[in-house]
CSV table of C-alpha atoms in Angstrom, one decimal:
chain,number,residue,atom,x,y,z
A,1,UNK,CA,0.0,0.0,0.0
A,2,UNK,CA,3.3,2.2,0.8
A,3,UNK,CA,4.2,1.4,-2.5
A,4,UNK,CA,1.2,2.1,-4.1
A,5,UNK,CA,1.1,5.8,-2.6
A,6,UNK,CA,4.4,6.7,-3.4
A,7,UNK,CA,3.2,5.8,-7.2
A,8,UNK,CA,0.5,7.6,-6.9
A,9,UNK,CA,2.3,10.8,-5.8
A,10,UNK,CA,4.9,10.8,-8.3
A,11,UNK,CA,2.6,10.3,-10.9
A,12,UNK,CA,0.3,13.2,-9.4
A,13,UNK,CA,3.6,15.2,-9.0
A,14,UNK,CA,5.1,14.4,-12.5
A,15,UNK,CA,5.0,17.1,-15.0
A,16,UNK,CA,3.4,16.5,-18.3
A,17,UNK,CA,6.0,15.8,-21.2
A,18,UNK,CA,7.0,19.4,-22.0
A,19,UNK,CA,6.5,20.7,-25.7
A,20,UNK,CA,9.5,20.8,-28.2
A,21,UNK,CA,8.6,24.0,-28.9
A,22,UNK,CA,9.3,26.0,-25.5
A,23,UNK,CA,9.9,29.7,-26.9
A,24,UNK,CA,7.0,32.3,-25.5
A,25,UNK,CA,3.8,31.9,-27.6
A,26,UNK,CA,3.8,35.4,-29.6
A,27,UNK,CA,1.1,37.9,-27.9
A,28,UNK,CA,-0.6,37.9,-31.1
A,29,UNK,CA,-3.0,34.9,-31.3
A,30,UNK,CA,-3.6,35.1,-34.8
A,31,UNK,CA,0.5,35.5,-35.2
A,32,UNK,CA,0.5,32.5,-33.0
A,33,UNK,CA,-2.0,30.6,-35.5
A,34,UNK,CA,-0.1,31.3,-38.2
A,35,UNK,CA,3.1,30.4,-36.8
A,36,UNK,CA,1.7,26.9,-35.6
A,37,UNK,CA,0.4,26.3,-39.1
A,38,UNK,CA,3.7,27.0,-40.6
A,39,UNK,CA,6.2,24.7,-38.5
A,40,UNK,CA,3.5,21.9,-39.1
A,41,UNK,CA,4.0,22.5,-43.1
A,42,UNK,CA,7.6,22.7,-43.0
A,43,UNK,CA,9.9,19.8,-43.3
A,44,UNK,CA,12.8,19.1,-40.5
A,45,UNK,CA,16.2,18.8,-43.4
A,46,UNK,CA,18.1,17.0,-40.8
A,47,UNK,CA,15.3,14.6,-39.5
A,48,UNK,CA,13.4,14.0,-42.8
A,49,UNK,CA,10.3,12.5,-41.4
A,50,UNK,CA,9.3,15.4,-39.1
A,51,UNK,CA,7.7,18.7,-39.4
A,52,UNK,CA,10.2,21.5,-37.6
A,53,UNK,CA,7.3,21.5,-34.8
A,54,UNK,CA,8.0,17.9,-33.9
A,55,UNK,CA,11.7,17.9,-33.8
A,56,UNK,CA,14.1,18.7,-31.6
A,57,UNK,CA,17.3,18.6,-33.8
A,58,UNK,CA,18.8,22.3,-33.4
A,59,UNK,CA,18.4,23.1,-37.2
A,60,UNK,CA,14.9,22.9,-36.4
A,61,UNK,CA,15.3,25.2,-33.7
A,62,UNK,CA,17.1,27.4,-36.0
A,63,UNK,CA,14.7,27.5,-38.0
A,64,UNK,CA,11.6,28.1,-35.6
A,65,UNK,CA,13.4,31.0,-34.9
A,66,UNK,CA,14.0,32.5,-38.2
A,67,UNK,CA,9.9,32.0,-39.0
A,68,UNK,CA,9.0,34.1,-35.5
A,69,UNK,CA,11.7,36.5,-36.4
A,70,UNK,CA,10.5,36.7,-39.8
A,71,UNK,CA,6.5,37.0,-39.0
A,72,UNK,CA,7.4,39.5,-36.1
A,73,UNK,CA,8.6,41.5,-39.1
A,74,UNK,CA,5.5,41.5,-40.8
A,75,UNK,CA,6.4,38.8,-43.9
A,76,UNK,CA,3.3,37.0,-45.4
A,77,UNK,CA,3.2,33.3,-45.1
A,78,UNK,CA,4.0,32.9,-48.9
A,79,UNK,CA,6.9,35.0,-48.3
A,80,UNK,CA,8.7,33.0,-45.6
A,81,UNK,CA,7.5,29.7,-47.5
A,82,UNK,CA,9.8,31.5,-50.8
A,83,UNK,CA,12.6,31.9,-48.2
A,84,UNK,CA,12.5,28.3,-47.2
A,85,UNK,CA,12.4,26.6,-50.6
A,86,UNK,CA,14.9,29.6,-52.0
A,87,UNK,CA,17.5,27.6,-49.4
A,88,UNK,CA,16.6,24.5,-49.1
A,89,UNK,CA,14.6,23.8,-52.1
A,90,UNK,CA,10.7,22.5,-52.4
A,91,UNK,CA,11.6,19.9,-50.5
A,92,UNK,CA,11.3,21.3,-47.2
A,93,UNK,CA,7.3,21.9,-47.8
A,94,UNK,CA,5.6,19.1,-46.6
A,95,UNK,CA,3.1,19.9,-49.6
A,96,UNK,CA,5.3,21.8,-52.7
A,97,UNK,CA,4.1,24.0,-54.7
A,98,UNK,CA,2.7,23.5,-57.9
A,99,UNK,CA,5.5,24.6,-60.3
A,100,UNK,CA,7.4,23.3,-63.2
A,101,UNK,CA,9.6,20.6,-61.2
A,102,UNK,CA,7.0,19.3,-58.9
A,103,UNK,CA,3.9,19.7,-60.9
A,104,UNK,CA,4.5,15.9,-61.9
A,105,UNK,CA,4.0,15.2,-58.3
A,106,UNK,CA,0.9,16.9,-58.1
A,107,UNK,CA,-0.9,15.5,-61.5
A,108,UNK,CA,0.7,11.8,-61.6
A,109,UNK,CA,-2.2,10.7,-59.3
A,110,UNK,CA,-5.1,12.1,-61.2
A,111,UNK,CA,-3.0,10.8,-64.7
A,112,UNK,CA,-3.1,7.3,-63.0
A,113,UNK,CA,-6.2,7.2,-62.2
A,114,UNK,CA,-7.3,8.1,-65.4
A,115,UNK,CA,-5.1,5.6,-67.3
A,116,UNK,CA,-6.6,2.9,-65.0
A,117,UNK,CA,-10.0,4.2,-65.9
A,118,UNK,CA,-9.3,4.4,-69.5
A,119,UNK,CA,-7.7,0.5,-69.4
A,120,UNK,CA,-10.9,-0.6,-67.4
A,121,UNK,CA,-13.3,0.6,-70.2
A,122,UNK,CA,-11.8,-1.0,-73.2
A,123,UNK,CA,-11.5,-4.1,-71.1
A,124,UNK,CA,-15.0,-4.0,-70.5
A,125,UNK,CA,-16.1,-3.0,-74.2
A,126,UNK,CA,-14.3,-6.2,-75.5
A,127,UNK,CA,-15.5,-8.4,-72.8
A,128,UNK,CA,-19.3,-7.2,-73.5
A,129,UNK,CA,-18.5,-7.5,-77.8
A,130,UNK,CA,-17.1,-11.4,-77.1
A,131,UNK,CA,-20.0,-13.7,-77.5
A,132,UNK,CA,-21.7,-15.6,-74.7
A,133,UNK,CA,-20.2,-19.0,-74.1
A,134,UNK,CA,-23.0,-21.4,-74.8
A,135,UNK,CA,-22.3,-24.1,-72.8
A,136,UNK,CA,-21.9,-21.9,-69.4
A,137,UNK,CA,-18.2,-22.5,-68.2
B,1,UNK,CA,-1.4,-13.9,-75.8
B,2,UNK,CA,2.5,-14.3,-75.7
B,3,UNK,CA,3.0,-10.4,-76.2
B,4,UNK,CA,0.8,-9.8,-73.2
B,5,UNK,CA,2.9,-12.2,-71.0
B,6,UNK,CA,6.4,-10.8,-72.0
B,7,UNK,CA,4.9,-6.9,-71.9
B,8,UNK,CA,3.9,-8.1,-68.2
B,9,UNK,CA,7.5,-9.4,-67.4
B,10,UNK,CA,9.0,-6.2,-69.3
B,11,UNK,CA,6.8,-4.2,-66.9
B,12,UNK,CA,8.5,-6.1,-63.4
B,13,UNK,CA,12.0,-5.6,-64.9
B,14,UNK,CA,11.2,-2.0,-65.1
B,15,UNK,CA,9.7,-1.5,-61.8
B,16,UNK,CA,12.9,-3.8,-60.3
B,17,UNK,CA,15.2,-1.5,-62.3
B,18,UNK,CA,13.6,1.9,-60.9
B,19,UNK,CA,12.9,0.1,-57.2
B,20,UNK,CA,16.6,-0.5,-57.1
B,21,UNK,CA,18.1,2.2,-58.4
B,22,UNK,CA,16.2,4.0,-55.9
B,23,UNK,CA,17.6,2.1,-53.0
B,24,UNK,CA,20.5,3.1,-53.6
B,25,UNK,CA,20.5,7.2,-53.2
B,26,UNK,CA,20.2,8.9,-50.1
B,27,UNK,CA,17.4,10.4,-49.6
B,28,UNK,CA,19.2,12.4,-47.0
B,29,UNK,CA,21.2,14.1,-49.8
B,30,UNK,CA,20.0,17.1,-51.4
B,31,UNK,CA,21.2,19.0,-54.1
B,32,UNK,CA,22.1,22.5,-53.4
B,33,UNK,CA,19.5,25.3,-54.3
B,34,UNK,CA,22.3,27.4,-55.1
B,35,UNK,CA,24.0,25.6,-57.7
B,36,UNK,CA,25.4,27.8,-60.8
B,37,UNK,CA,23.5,31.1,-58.9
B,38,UNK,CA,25.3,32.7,-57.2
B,39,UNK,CA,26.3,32.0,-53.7
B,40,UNK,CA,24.7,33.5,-50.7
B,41,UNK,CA,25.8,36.4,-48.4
B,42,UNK,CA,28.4,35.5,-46.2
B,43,UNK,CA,29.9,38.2,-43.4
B,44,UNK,CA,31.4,36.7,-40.6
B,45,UNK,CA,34.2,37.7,-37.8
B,46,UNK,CA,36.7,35.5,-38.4
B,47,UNK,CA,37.0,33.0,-35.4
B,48,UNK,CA,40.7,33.9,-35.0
B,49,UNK,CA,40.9,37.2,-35.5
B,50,UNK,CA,37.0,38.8,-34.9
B,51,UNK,CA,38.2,42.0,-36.7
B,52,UNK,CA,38.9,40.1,-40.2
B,53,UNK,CA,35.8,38.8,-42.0
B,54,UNK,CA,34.7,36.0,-44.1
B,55,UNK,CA,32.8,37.5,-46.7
B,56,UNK,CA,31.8,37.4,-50.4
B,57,UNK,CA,34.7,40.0,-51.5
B,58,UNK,CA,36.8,37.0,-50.5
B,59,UNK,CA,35.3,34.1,-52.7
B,60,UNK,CA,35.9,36.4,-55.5
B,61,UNK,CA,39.0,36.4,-58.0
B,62,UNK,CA,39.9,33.0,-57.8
B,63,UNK,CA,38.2,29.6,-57.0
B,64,UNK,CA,37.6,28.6,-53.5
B,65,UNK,CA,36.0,26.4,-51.1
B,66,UNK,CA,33.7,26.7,-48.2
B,67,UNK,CA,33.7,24.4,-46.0
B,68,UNK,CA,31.0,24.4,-43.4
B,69,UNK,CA,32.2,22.4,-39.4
B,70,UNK,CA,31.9,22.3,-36.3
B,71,UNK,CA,33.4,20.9,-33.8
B,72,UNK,CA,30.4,18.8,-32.2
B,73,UNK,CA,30.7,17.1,-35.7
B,74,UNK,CA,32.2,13.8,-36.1
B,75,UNK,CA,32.3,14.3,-39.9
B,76,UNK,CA,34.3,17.3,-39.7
B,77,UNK,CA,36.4,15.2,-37.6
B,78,UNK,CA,36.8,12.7,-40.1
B,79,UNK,CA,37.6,14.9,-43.1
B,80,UNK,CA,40.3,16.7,-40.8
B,81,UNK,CA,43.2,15.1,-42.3
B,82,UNK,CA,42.2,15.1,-45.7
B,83,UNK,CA,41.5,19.0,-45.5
B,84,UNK,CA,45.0,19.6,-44.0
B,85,UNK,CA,46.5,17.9,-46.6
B,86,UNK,CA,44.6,20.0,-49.2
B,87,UNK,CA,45.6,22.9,-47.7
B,88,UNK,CA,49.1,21.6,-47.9
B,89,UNK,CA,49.2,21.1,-51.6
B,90,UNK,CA,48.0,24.7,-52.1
B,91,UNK,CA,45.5,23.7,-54.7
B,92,UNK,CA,42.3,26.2,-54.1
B,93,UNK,CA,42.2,28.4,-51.1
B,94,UNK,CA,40.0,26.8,-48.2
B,95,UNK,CA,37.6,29.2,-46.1
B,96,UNK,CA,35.2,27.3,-43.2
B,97,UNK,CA,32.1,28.2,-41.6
B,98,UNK,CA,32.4,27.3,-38.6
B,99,UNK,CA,28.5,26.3,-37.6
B,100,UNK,CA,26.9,26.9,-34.8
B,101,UNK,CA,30.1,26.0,-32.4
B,102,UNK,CA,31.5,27.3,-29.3
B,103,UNK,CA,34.3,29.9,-30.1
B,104,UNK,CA,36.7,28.3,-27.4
B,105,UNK,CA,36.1,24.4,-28.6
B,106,UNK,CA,36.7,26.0,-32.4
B,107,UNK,CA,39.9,27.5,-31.8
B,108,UNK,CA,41.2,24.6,-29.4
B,109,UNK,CA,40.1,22.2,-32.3
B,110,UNK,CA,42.2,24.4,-35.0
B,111,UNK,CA,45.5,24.3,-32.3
B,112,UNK,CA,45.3,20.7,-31.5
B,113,UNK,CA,44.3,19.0,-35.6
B,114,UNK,CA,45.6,22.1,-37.6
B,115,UNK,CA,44.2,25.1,-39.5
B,116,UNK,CA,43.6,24.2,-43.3
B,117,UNK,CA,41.5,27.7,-43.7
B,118,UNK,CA,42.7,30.7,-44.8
B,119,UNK,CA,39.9,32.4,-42.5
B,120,UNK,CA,37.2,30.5,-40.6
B,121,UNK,CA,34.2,32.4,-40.0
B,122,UNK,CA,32.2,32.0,-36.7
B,123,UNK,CA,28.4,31.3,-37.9
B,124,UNK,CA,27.5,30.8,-34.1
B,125,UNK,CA,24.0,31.4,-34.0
B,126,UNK,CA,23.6,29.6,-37.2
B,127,UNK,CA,22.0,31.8,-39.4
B,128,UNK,CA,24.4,32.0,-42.0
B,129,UNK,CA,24.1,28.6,-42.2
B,130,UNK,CA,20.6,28.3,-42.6
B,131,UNK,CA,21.2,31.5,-45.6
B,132,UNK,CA,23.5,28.4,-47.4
B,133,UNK,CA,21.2,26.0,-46.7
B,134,UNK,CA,23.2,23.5,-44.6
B,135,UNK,CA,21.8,21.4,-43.3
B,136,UNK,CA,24.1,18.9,-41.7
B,137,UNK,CA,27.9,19.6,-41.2
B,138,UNK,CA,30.1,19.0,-42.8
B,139,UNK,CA,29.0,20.4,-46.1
B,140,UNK,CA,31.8,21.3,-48.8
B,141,UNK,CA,30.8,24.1,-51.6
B,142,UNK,CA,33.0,24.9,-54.8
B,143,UNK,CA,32.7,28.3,-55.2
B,144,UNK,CA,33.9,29.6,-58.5
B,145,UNK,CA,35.9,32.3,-59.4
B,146,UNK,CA,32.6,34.8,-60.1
B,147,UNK,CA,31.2,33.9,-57.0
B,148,UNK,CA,29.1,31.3,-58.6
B,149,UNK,CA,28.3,27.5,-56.2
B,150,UNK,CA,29.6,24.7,-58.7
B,151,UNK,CA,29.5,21.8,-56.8
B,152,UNK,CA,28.5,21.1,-52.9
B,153,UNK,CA,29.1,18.2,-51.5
B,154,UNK,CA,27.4,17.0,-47.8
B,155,UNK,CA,29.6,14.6,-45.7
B,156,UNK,CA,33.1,13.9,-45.1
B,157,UNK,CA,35.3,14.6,-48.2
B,158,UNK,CA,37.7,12.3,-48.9
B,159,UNK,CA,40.7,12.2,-52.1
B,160,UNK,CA,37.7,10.0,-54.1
B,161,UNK,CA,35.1,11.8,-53.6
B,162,UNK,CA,37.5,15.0,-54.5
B,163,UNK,CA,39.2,13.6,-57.2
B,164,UNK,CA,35.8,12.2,-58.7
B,165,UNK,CA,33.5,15.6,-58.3
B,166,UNK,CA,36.1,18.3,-57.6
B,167,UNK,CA,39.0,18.1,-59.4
B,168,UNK,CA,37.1,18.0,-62.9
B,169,UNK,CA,35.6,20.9,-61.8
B,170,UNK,CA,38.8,23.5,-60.9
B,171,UNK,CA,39.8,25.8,-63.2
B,172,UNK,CA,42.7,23.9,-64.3
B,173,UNK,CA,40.1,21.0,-65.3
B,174,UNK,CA,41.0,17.0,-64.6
B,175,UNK,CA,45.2,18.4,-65.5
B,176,UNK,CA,44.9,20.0,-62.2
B,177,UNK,CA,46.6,18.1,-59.1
């Protein structure tokens, strides 16, 4: 039952896993909003499988500070998304822009789709212009 | 019927063919954005001597490397000797960033393995680095004599990699040592 207690209070005492992201919220909520957004959309270089919100690698850090710097000084989202891809290359976006290099990224999908569409018509068609087998099999 | 069969089979080849060939990058390498633009704005105290600068002016006139360490980097470590004996052969001037380090563990790294830079700059809050895009140290750019990024390289250079990427590069082309 001692045991039990002590548990209890550390558990009651422990302090919830703290944030990554431990620098002051901005006193702007909407600059806050936008900020959150951003680190979820941009891509951790070091640490290719996080956003720069989730990681704790220090170029993330870095670069969570250059994006508050860079919205305390009034950029537009597009703007510090331009700054980003003009060092690091589309890459960094979790979703790249639609232009020249990446729009094969964007249309493949629907182009699939559609050529599996296309195939699944004309297989159809000949299937439906072959005569019935008579004897059922 | 036949044609069906061996399109099918011509299909897997080609999937195996692009599958593997796709194993085999790194998906952790990235091309530089800067390659053949020109390269980014670089002014930084020099870590020796914080009234010299490392800046654009100097990666102007004649080729030149930048090389970006630190000394919490095994890499750099790694690369070390090679450097030094780069620097030895006085083949292209060498300038470092050196990223987001401690002063003090920069310089005593520099006295205890050797200087191979003309100037080192101190990048110690990083930004600079970010303005080049690194990403991981070490990172190796060829900076041309305009000021244009031919080549970077990310990870410990060795002769190979330098003899294979670099050297046809240089000014000199593949006659150059």
């Amino acid at each position: 039952m001692k045991k039990f207690v002590a548990i209890a209070n550390l558990l009651l005492l422990s302090v919830p896993a703290a944030a990554i992201d431990t620098d002051k919220a901005f006193e702007d909520p909407e600059l806050q909003a936008r900020y959150e957004h951003i680190i979820e959309e941009v891509r951790c270089l070091k640490c290719q499988n996080q956003s720069i919100r989730d990681s704790n690698a220090f170029l993330a850090a870095d670069l969570r500070r250059e994006i508050r710097r860079m919205l305390d000084d009034g950029m537009t989202d597009a703007e510090i998304y331009d700054f980003l891809v003009e060092r690091y290359g589309e890459f960094a976006l979790y979703r790249p822009r639609a232009s020249g290099k990446t729009l094969i990224l964007w249309l493949a999908p629907g182009l699939l789709l559609l050529a599996g569409l296309v195939t699944l018509v004309m297989v159809l068609r000949r299937r439906m212009a072959m005569p019935i087998d008579s004897d059922g099999s | 019927m036949m044609l069906r069969y061996i399109l099918l089979i011509a299909a897997f080849i080609g999937l195996m063919a692009v599958f593997s060939m796709g194993l085999q990058r790194d998906p952790g390498e990235l091309p530089s954005t800067y390659l053949d633009k020109q390269a980014p704005r670089v002014d930084l105290p020099a870590l020796k001597n914080p009234e010299e600068r490392l800046d654009n002016a100097r990666l102007r006139g004649q080729q030149s490397l930048v090389n970006v360490w630190a000394t919490w980097c095994v890499g750099c470590r790694e690369e070390h000797p090679f450097l030094m004996a780069l620097a030895a052969r006085d083949v292209i001037p060498i300038y470092g960033i050196n990223w987001r380090d401690q002063r003090d563990d920069a310089l005593r790294w520099l006295d205890q393995y050797g200087d191979p830079y003309v100037i080192s700059g101190f990048d110690g809050d990083g930004r600079t680095g970010i303005d080049w895009g690194v990403y991981g140290a070490p990172e190796t750019f060829l900076i041309d004599a305009d000021g244009t990024v031919l080549h970077k390289h990310l990870g410990p250079l060795t002769d190979a990699i330098w003899q294979r990427d670099f050297v046809p590069l240089l000014a000199g082309g593949a006659a150059a040592p």
